[in-house]
Amino acid sequence: MPTVITDDAVTLNYLDEGTGPAVVLIAGFCAPATTWVLQQKVLVQAGYRVLALDRRGHGASEAPTYGASMERHGRDVADFLAAVGVTDAILIGGSMGASTIWSYVSQFGTEHVRAIVSVDQTPKMVNSDDWSNGFYGLTEDNRGTFFDNGIPDTGHGIPKWKSVPSLLRLALALRALPRMASPDTPPMKTLLADHAAQDWRATIAGTDKPYLMVAGRDSQFWPAAHAFESVENNPRGRSVVLEQCGHAANMDRPNEFNTAMLEFLESVW
């Protein structure tokens, strides 16, 4: 598999398939690039070049003890785009992968961005007086300890057993189970805590390129309303809610998600 090296000497793995306009796929916390397999094939068939990136600490990329922050993960996207020579990218991120994109945009702007798709990621994880679409139960008062024992069961959304068909579908397409990173290492715990502290609402509101906010109606982590509320102050934004769908929208409802994704990309061009 091809690799690139970041400006702080970390080797990142990526997948590269197809020709045409570049689509960069960035998976969420602990998930490897291969979890986009159900989108990769569809995008290649639609005439896109698909680059799926393993973030540091994820998939086959190097897992250093340093750089476990959203700021650094955003810089990695900049290094990656420069290394592969992509100057007009469609960026698609799932969960923390979407936050990685907003981190990149907040630091480097949208000069090299054609459009953005966020897959079930609220722009602000902490609930507050002016934001009720954060992670269920997460407040500023408990943020410091909320994820100490991993990602808690919120009691919301689709129960875990209903996600089994999605995992089987993914494993069948890959002919193997995806290689998930451990959430229990010090760098991954630090990354999750840093992710929980971020607020991308201003970055999203100021985005000057088309963007689509996708939400799962039955997400286990936060209300689907985050998608609509993230576009109401920016005419370039659109939102869609997938019914009977959990947090992993591109895996739970791949057909519906792919349709929404391709329709949005078609409108961009």
mmCIF file of N, CA, C and O in Angstrom, residues 80-160:
data_model
loop_
_atom_site.group_PDB
_atom_site.id
_atom_site.type_symbol
_atom_site.label_atom_id
_atom_site.label_comp_id
_atom_site.label_asym_id
_atom_site.label_seq_id
_atom_site.Cartn_x
_atom_site.Cartn_y
_atom_site.Cartn_z
ATOM 1 N N PHE A 80 -0.824 15.268 3.690
ATOM 2 C CA PHE A 80 -1.249 14.206 2.780
ATOM 3 C C PHE A 80 -1.630 14.767 1.409
ATOM 4 O O PHE A 80 -1.181 14.265 0.376
ATOM 5 N N LEU A 81 -2.453 15.808 1.389
ATOM 6 C CA LEU A 81 -2.872 16.391 0.116
ATOM 7 C C LEU A 81 -1.673 16.892 -0.681
ATOM 8 O O LEU A 81 -1.600 16.710 -1.901
ATOM 9 N N ALA A 82 -0.717 17.509 0.010
ATOM 10 C CA ALA A 82 0.485 18.001 -0.673
ATOM 11 C C ALA A 82 1.305 16.845 -1.224
ATOM 12 O O ALA A 82 1.807 16.908 -2.356
ATOM 13 N N ALA A 83 1.428 15.770 -0.456
ATOM 14 C CA ALA A 83 2.257 14.641 -0.869
ATOM 15 C C ALA A 83 1.689 13.917 -2.082
ATOM 16 O O ALA A 83 2.434 13.457 -2.954
ATOM 17 N N VAL A 84 0.349 13.819 -2.161
ATOM 18 C CA VAL A 84 -0.262 13.104 -3.289
ATOM 19 C C VAL A 84 -0.620 14.042 -4.434
ATOM 20 O O VAL A 84 -1.138 13.605 -5.466
ATOM 21 N N GLY A 85 -0.334 15.327 -4.274
ATOM 22 C CA GLY A 85 -0.537 16.275 -5.357
ATOM 23 C C GLY A 85 -1.981 16.617 -5.639
ATOM 24 O O GLY A 85 -2.315 16.996 -6.763
ATOM 25 N N VAL A 86 -2.846 16.523 -4.642
ATOM 26 C CA VAL A 86 -4.264 16.851 -4.823
ATOM 27 C C VAL A 86 -4.497 18.297 -4.403
ATOM 28 O O VAL A 86 -4.215 18.670 -3.270
ATOM 29 N N THR A 87 -5.009 19.091 -5.328
ATOM 30 C CA THR A 87 -5.223 20.515 -5.055
ATOM 31 C C THR A 87 -6.690 20.917 -5.112
ATOM 32 O O THR A 87 -7.023 22.091 -4.967
ATOM 33 N N ASP A 88 -7.578 19.949 -5.324
ATOM 34 C CA ASP A 88 -9.005 20.239 -5.425
ATOM 35 C C ASP A 88 -9.770 19.020 -4.922
ATOM 36 O O ASP A 88 -10.348 18.272 -5.694
ATOM 37 N N ALA A 89 -9.776 18.826 -3.609
ATOM 38 C CA ALA A 89 -10.265 17.584 -3.024
ATOM 39 C C ALA A 89 -11.694 17.692 -2.518
ATOM 40 O O ALA A 89 -12.105 18.704 -1.950
ATOM 41 N N ILE A 90 -12.436 16.630 -2.715
ATOM 42 C CA ILE A 90 -13.693 16.426 -2.015
ATOM 43 C C ILE A 90 -13.343 15.647 -0.756
ATOM 44 O O ILE A 90 -12.798 14.549 -0.837
ATOM 45 N N LEU A 91 -13.607 16.211 0.398
ATOM 46 C CA LEU A 91 -13.238 15.595 1.666
ATOM 47 C C LEU A 91 -14.476 15.000 2.325
ATOM 48 O O LEU A 91 -15.465 15.711 2.554
ATOM 49 N N ILE A 92 -14.423 13.712 2.624
ATOM 50 C CA ILE A 92 -15.545 13.023 3.259
ATOM 51 C C ILE A 92 -15.042 12.368 4.540
ATOM 52 O O ILE A 92 -14.113 11.561 4.502
ATOM 53 N N GLY A 93 -15.637 12.725 5.661
ATOM 54 C CA GLY A 93 -15.193 12.194 6.943
ATOM 55 C C GLY A 93 -16.328 11.627 7.752
ATOM 56 O O GLY A 93 -17.420 12.203 7.801
ATOM 57 N N GLY A 94 -16.071 10.496 8.394
ATOM 58 C CA GLY A 94 -17.052 9.891 9.268
ATOM 59 C C GLY A 94 -16.675 10.097 10.722
ATOM 60 O O GLY A 94 -15.535 9.875 11.118
ATOM 61 N N SER A 95 -17.623 10.572 11.537
ATOM 62 C CA SER A 95 -17.385 10.747 12.965
ATOM 63 C C SER A 95 -16.147 11.634 13.192
ATOM 64 O O SER A 95 -16.073 12.736 12.659
ATOM 65 N N MET A 96 -15.148 11.150 13.943
ATOM 66 C CA MET A 96 -13.961 11.959 14.189
ATOM 67 C C MET A 96 -13.226 12.306 12.898
ATOM 68 O O MET A 96 -12.497 13.303 12.835
ATOM 69 N N GLY A 97 -13.427 11.518 11.851
ATOM 70 C CA GLY A 97 -12.842 11.854 10.554
ATOM 71 C C GLY A 97 -13.391 13.160 10.011
ATOM 72 O O GLY A 97 -12.677 13.935 9.364
ATOM 73 N N ALA A 98 -14.674 13.436 10.291
ATOM 74 C CA ALA A 98 -15.260 14.715 9.890
ATOM 75 C C ALA A 98 -14.645 15.857 10.686
ATOM 76 O O ALA A 98 -14.339 16.921 10.140
ATOM 77 N N SER A 99 -14.441 15.638 11.978
ATOM 78 C CA SER A 99 -13.800 16.665 12.791
ATOM 79 C C SER A 99 -12.374 16.924 12.328
ATOM 80 O O SER A 99 -11.880 18.055 12.401
ATOM 81 N N THR A 100 -11.710 15.896 11.839
ATOM 82 C CA THR A 100 -10.365 16.060 11.282
ATOM 83 C C THR A 100 -10.398 17.001 10.086
ATOM 84 O O THR A 100 -9.506 17.837 9.909
ATOM 85 N N ILE A 101 -11.434 16.879 9.276
ATOM 86 C CA ILE A 101 -11.583 17.771 8.121
ATOM 87 C C ILE A 101 -11.800 19.208 8.582
ATOM 88 O O ILE A 101 -11.184 20.149 8.056
ATOM 89 N N TRP A 102 -12.671 19.398 9.571
ATOM 90 C CA TRP A 102 -12.906 20.769 10.058
ATOM 91 C C TRP A 102 -11.655 21.345 10.706
ATOM 92 O O TRP A 102 -11.403 22.551 10.620
ATOM 93 N N SER A 103 -10.850 20.489 11.329
ATOM 94 C CA SER A 103 -9.569 20.950 11.873
ATOM 95 C C SER A 103 -8.659 21.427 10.752
ATOM 96 O O SER A 103 -8.007 22.480 10.867
ATOM 97 N N TYR A 104 -8.615 20.669 9.679
ATOM 98 C CA TYR A 104 -7.815 21.072 8.508
ATOM 99 C C TYR A 104 -8.298 22.414 7.958
ATOM 100 O O TYR A 104 -7.494 23.324 7.697
ATOM 101 N N VAL A 105 -9.600 22.543 7.787
ATOM 102 C CA VAL A 105 -10.166 23.781 7.229
ATOM 103 C C VAL A 105 -9.879 24.964 8.147
ATOM 104 O O VAL A 105 -9.549 26.065 7.682
ATOM 105 N N SER A 106 -9.989 24.758 9.445
ATOM 106 C CA SER A 106 -9.769 25.860 10.383
ATOM 107 C C SER A 106 -8.329 26.358 10.333
ATOM 108 O O SER A 106 -8.062 27.540 10.585
ATOM 109 N N GLN A 107 -7.388 25.480 9.984
ATOM 110 C CA GLN A 107 -5.978 25.853 9.955
ATOM 111 C C GLN A 107 -5.506 26.316 8.579
ATOM 112 O O GLN A 107 -4.677 27.227 8.482
ATOM 113 N N PHE A 108 -6.026 25.690 7.530
ATOM 114 C CA PHE A 108 -5.469 25.910 6.195
ATOM 115 C C PHE A 108 -6.468 26.480 5.191
ATOM 116 O O PHE A 108 -6.100 26.765 4.052
ATOM 117 N N GLY A 109 -7.722 26.654 5.605
ATOM 118 C CA GLY A 109 -8.701 27.200 4.691
ATOM 119 C C GLY A 109 -9.189 26.180 3.675
ATOM 120 O O GLY A 109 -8.949 24.982 3.797
ATOM 121 N N THR A 110 -9.847 26.670 2.632
ATOM 122 C CA THR A 110 -10.490 25.784 1.657
ATOM 123 C C THR A 110 -9.917 25.934 0.241
ATOM 124 O O THR A 110 -10.557 25.548 -0.729
ATOM 125 N N GLU A 111 -8.707 26.476 0.136
ATOM 126 C CA GLU A 111 -8.119 26.681 -1.187
ATOM 127 C C GLU A 111 -8.044 25.380 -1.978
ATOM 128 O O GLU A 111 -8.233 25.376 -3.204
ATOM 129 N N HIS A 112 -7.775 24.280 -1.304
ATOM 130 C CA HIS A 112 -7.624 22.995 -1.978
ATOM 131 C C HIS A 112 -8.816 22.071 -1.761
ATOM 132 O O HIS A 112 -8.697 20.853 -1.911
ATOM 133 N N VAL A 113 -9.957 22.665 -1.427
ATOM 134 C CA VAL A 113 -11.162 21.883 -1.135
ATOM 135 C C VAL A 113 -12.245 22.197 -2.154
ATOM 136 O O VAL A 113 -12.534 23.366 -2.427
ATOM 137 N N ARG A 114 -12.844 21.155 -2.711
ATOM 138 C CA ARG A 114 -13.980 21.326 -3.616
ATOM 139 C C ARG A 114 -15.294 21.264 -2.834
ATOM 140 O O ARG A 114 -16.209 22.051 -3.069
ATOM 141 N N ALA A 115 -15.401 20.314 -1.911
ATOM 142 C CA ALA A 115 -16.623 20.144 -1.133
ATOM 143 C C ALA A 115 -16.315 19.242 0.063
ATOM 144 O O ALA A 115 -15.269 18.585 0.109
ATOM 145 N N ILE A 116 -17.247 19.214 1.019
ATOM 146 C CA ILE A 116 -17.061 18.451 2.256
ATOM 147 C C ILE A 116 -18.337 17.683 2.585
ATOM 148 O O ILE A 116 -19.445 18.208 2.427
ATOM 149 N N VAL A 117 -18.158 16.448 3.032
ATOM 150 C CA VAL A 117 -19.277 15.656 3.553
ATOM 151 C C VAL A 117 -18.917 15.199 4.959
ATOM 152 O O VAL A 117 -17.876 14.568 5.173
ATOM 153 N N SER A 118 -19.774 15.522 5.918
ATOM 154 C CA SER A 118 -19.608 15.089 7.308
ATOM 155 C C SER A 118 -20.629 14.005 7.604
ATOM 156 O O SER A 118 -21.827 14.193 7.377
ATOM 157 N N VAL A 119 -20.155 12.867 8.110
ATOM 158 C CA VAL A 119 -21.035 11.719 8.350
ATOM 159 C C VAL A 119 -21.243 11.536 9.851
ATOM 160 O O VAL A 119 -20.364 11.062 10.567
ATOM 161 N N ASP A 120 -22.401 11.911 10.323
ATOM 162 C CA ASP A 120 -22.837 11.795 11.716
ATOM 163 C C ASP A 120 -21.763 12.223 12.713
ATOM 164 O O ASP A 120 -21.326 11.430 13.560
ATOM 165 N N GLN A 121 -21.368 13.474 12.619
ATOM 166 C CA GLN A 121 -20.469 14.053 13.607
ATOM 167 C C GLN A 121 -20.986 15.423 14.021
ATOM 168 O O GLN A 121 -21.042 16.342 13.208
ATOM 169 N N THR A 122 -21.394 15.537 15.276
ATOM 170 C CA THR A 122 -21.808 16.832 15.785
ATOM 171 C C THR A 122 -20.604 17.766 15.828
ATOM 172 O O THR A 122 -19.487 17.329 16.135
ATOM 173 N N PRO A 123 -20.785 19.045 15.521
ATOM 174 C CA PRO A 123 -19.638 19.959 15.544
ATOM 175 C C PRO A 123 -19.157 20.327 16.940
ATOM 176 O O PRO A 123 -18.055 20.828 17.095
ATOM 177 N N LYS A 124 -19.979 20.053 17.947
ATOM 178 C CA LYS A 124 -19.593 20.356 19.332
ATOM 179 C C LYS A 124 -20.057 19.199 20.204
ATOM 180 O O LYS A 124 -21.248 18.922 20.315
ATOM 181 N N MET A 125 -19.101 18.519 20.823
ATOM 182 C CA MET A 125 -19.412 17.323 21.603
ATOM 183 C C MET A 125 -20.022 17.650 22.961
ATOM 184 O O MET A 125 -20.831 16.896 23.493
ATOM 185 N N VAL A 126 -19.625 18.778 23.540
ATOM 186 C CA VAL A 126 -20.088 19.135 24.883
ATOM 187 C C VAL A 126 -21.421 19.873 24.796
ATOM 188 O O VAL A 126 -21.559 20.854 24.055
ATOM 189 N N ASN A 127 -22.398 19.407 25.538
ATOM 190 C CA ASN A 127 -23.675 20.113 25.614
ATOM 191 C C ASN A 127 -23.523 21.369 26.465
ATOM 192 O O ASN A 127 -22.756 21.392 27.431
ATOM 193 N N SER A 128 -24.259 22.408 26.093
ATOM 194 C CA SER A 128 -24.179 23.681 26.806
ATOM 195 C C SER A 128 -25.503 24.417 26.647
ATOM 196 O O SER A 128 -26.428 23.927 25.979
ATOM 197 N N ASP A 129 -25.591 25.590 27.244
ATOM 198 C CA ASP A 129 -26.835 26.359 27.169
ATOM 199 C C ASP A 129 -27.218 26.694 25.735
ATOM 200 O O ASP A 129 -28.403 26.796 25.412
ATOM 201 N N ASP A 130 -26.212 26.872 24.872
ATOM 202 C CA ASP A 130 -26.502 27.245 23.484
ATOM 203 C C ASP A 130 -26.334 26.076 22.504
ATOM 204 O O ASP A 130 -26.352 26.275 21.295
ATOM 205 N N TRP A 131 -26.177 24.855 23.029
ATOM 206 C CA TRP A 131 -25.999 23.700 22.135
ATOM 207 C C TRP A 131 -26.457 22.429 22.839
ATOM 208 O O TRP A 131 -25.847 21.997 23.820
ATOM 209 N N SER A 132 -27.531 21.849 22.338
ATOM 210 C CA SER A 132 -28.106 20.655 22.958
ATOM 211 C C SER A 132 -27.927 19.417 22.089
ATOM 212 O O SER A 132 -28.574 18.398 22.323
ATOM 213 N N ASN A 133 -27.038 19.505 21.101
ATOM 214 C CA ASN A 133 -26.833 18.389 20.178
ATOM 215 C C ASN A 133 -25.472 17.728 20.358
ATOM 216 O O ASN A 133 -24.918 17.149 19.424
ATOM 217 N N GLY A 134 -24.940 17.821 21.578
ATOM 218 C CA GLY A 134 -23.673 17.175 21.861
ATOM 219 C C GLY A 134 -23.843 15.712 22.225
ATOM 220 O O GLY A 134 -24.945 15.146 22.152
ATOM 221 N N PHE A 135 -22.741 15.083 22.614
ATOM 222 C CA PHE A 135 -22.754 13.682 23.041
ATOM 223 C C PHE A 135 -23.695 13.555 24.230
ATOM 224 O O PHE A 135 -23.609 14.319 25.179
ATOM 225 N N TYR A 136 -24.584 12.576 24.172
ATOM 226 C CA TYR A 136 -25.566 12.409 25.237
ATOM 227 C C TYR A 136 -24.884 12.306 26.605
ATOM 228 O O TYR A 136 -24.047 11.442 26.832
ATOM 229 N N GLY A 137 -25.232 13.239 27.492
ATOM 230 C CA GLY A 137 -24.730 13.211 28.861
ATOM 231 C C GLY A 137 -23.427 13.944 29.083
ATOM 232 O O GLY A 137 -23.000 14.093 30.236
ATOM 233 N N LEU A 138 -22.791 14.428 28.033
ATOM 234 C CA LEU A 138 -21.495 15.096 28.168
ATOM 235 C C LEU A 138 -21.694 16.592 28.410
ATOM 236 O O LEU A 138 -22.331 17.282 27.612
ATOM 237 N N THR A 139 -21.139 17.081 29.496
ATOM 238 C CA THR A 139 -21.198 18.503 29.831
ATOM 239 C C THR A 139 -19.797 18.986 30.174
ATOM 240 O O THR A 139 -18.866 18.192 30.336
ATOM 241 N N GLU A 140 -19.679 20.281 30.328
ATOM 242 C CA GLU A 140 -18.387 20.837 30.698
ATOM 243 C C GLU A 140 -17.967 20.362 32.092
ATOM 244 O O GLU A 140 -16.772 20.203 32.368
ATOM 245 N N ASP A 141 -18.942 20.094 32.938
ATOM 246 C CA ASP A 141 -18.635 19.667 34.304
ATOM 247 C C ASP A 141 -17.994 18.277 34.354
ATOM 248 O O ASP A 141 -17.149 18.015 35.221
ATOM 249 N N ASN A 142 -18.399 17.370 33.439
ATOM 250 C CA ASN A 142 -17.863 16.006 33.498
ATOM 251 C C ASN A 142 -16.924 15.659 32.350
ATOM 252 O O ASN A 142 -16.482 14.518 32.217
ATOM 253 N N ARG A 143 -16.605 16.661 31.530
ATOM 254 C CA ARG A 143 -15.787 16.395 30.336
ATOM 255 C C ARG A 143 -14.440 15.784 30.687
ATOM 256 O O ARG A 143 -13.930 14.925 29.945
ATOM 257 N N GLY A 144 -13.850 16.168 31.796
ATOM 258 C CA GLY A 144 -12.517 15.680 32.148
ATOM 259 C C GLY A 144 -12.451 14.201 32.458
ATOM 260 O O GLY A 144 -11.382 13.593 32.360
ATOM 261 N N THR A 145 -13.585 13.602 32.819
ATOM 262 C CA THR A 145 -13.590 12.175 33.200
ATOM 263 C C THR A 145 -14.561 11.337 32.380
ATOM 264 O O THR A 145 -14.606 10.116 32.539
ATOM 265 N N PHE A 146 -15.323 11.963 31.517
ATOM 266 C CA PHE A 146 -16.432 11.290 30.829
ATOM 267 C C PHE A 146 -15.983 10.064 30.042
ATOM 268 O O PHE A 146 -16.665 9.041 30.010
ATOM 269 N N PHE A 147 -14.821 10.148 29.378
ATOM 270 C CA PHE A 147 -14.350 9.050 28.531
ATOM 271 C C PHE A 147 -13.226 8.239 29.180
ATOM 272 O O PHE A 147 -12.513 7.513 28.480
ATOM 273 N N ASP A 148 -13.080 8.342 30.497
ATOM 274 C CA ASP A 148 -11.995 7.630 31.173
ATOM 275 C C ASP A 148 -12.076 6.118 30.969
ATOM 276 O O ASP A 148 -11.051 5.433 30.905
ATOM 277 N N ASN A 149 -13.278 5.587 30.876
ATOM 278 C CA ASN A 149 -13.460 4.142 30.696
ATOM 279 C C ASN A 149 -13.920 3.801 29.290
ATOM 280 O O ASN A 149 -14.586 2.783 29.062
ATOM 281 N N GLY A 150 -13.544 4.635 28.344
ATOM 282 C CA GLY A 150 -13.938 4.405 26.959
ATOM 283 C C GLY A 150 -15.203 5.166 26.612
ATOM 284 O O GLY A 150 -15.668 6.026 27.368
ATOM 285 N N ILE A 151 -15.782 4.842 25.467
ATOM 286 C CA ILE A 151 -17.007 5.503 25.017
ATOM 287 C C ILE A 151 -18.192 4.837 25.710
ATOM 288 O O ILE A 151 -18.434 3.636 25.529
ATOM 289 N N PRO A 152 -18.939 5.574 26.521
ATOM 290 C CA PRO A 152 -20.019 4.961 27.301
ATOM 291 C C PRO A 152 -21.231 4.607 26.451
ATOM 292 O O PRO A 152 -21.456 5.176 25.377
ATOM 293 N N ASP A 153 -21.990 3.658 26.940
ATOM 294 C CA ASP A 153 -23.277 3.320 26.341
ATOM 295 C C ASP A 153 -24.273 4.386 26.768
ATOM 296 O O ASP A 153 -24.558 4.550 27.960
ATOM 297 N N THR A 154 -24.803 5.120 25.812
ATOM 298 C CA THR A 154 -25.683 6.241 26.133
ATOM 299 C C THR A 154 -27.120 5.814 26.391
ATOM 300 O O THR A 154 -27.905 6.591 26.941
ATOM 301 N N GLY A 155 -27.481 4.611 25.959
ATOM 302 C CA GLY A 155 -28.871 4.193 26.071
ATOM 303 C C GLY A 155 -29.753 4.770 24.986
ATOM 304 O O GLY A 155 -30.978 4.579 25.003
ATOM 305 N N HIS A 156 -29.154 5.459 24.027
ATOM 306 C CA HIS A 156 -29.901 6.059 22.925
ATOM 307 C C HIS A 156 -29.624 5.306 21.627
ATOM 308 O O HIS A 156 -28.624 4.603 21.496
ATOM 309 N N GLY A 157 -30.501 5.500 20.676
ATOM 310 C CA GLY A 157 -30.267 5.005 19.325
ATOM 311 C C GLY A 157 -30.421 3.502 19.170
ATOM 312 O O GLY A 157 -30.971 2.811 20.030
ATOM 313 N N ILE A 158 -29.923 3.007 18.053
ATOM 314 C CA ILE A 158 -30.023 1.589 17.733
ATOM 315 C C ILE A 158 -29.177 0.776 18.705
ATOM 316 O O ILE A 158 -28.014 1.105 18.931
ATOM 317 N N PRO A 159 -29.728 -0.289 19.288
ATOM 318 C CA PRO A 159 -28.927 -1.121 20.199
ATOM 319 C C PRO A 159 -27.787 -1.806 19.478
ATOM 320 O O PRO A 159 -27.824 -2.004 18.261
ATOM 321 N N LYS A 160 -26.764 -2.177 20.238
ATOM 322 C CA LYS A 160 -25.541 -2.720 19.642
ATOM 323 C C LYS A 160 -25.799 -3.942 18.775
ATOM 324 O O LYS A 160 -25.183 -4.113 17.719
#
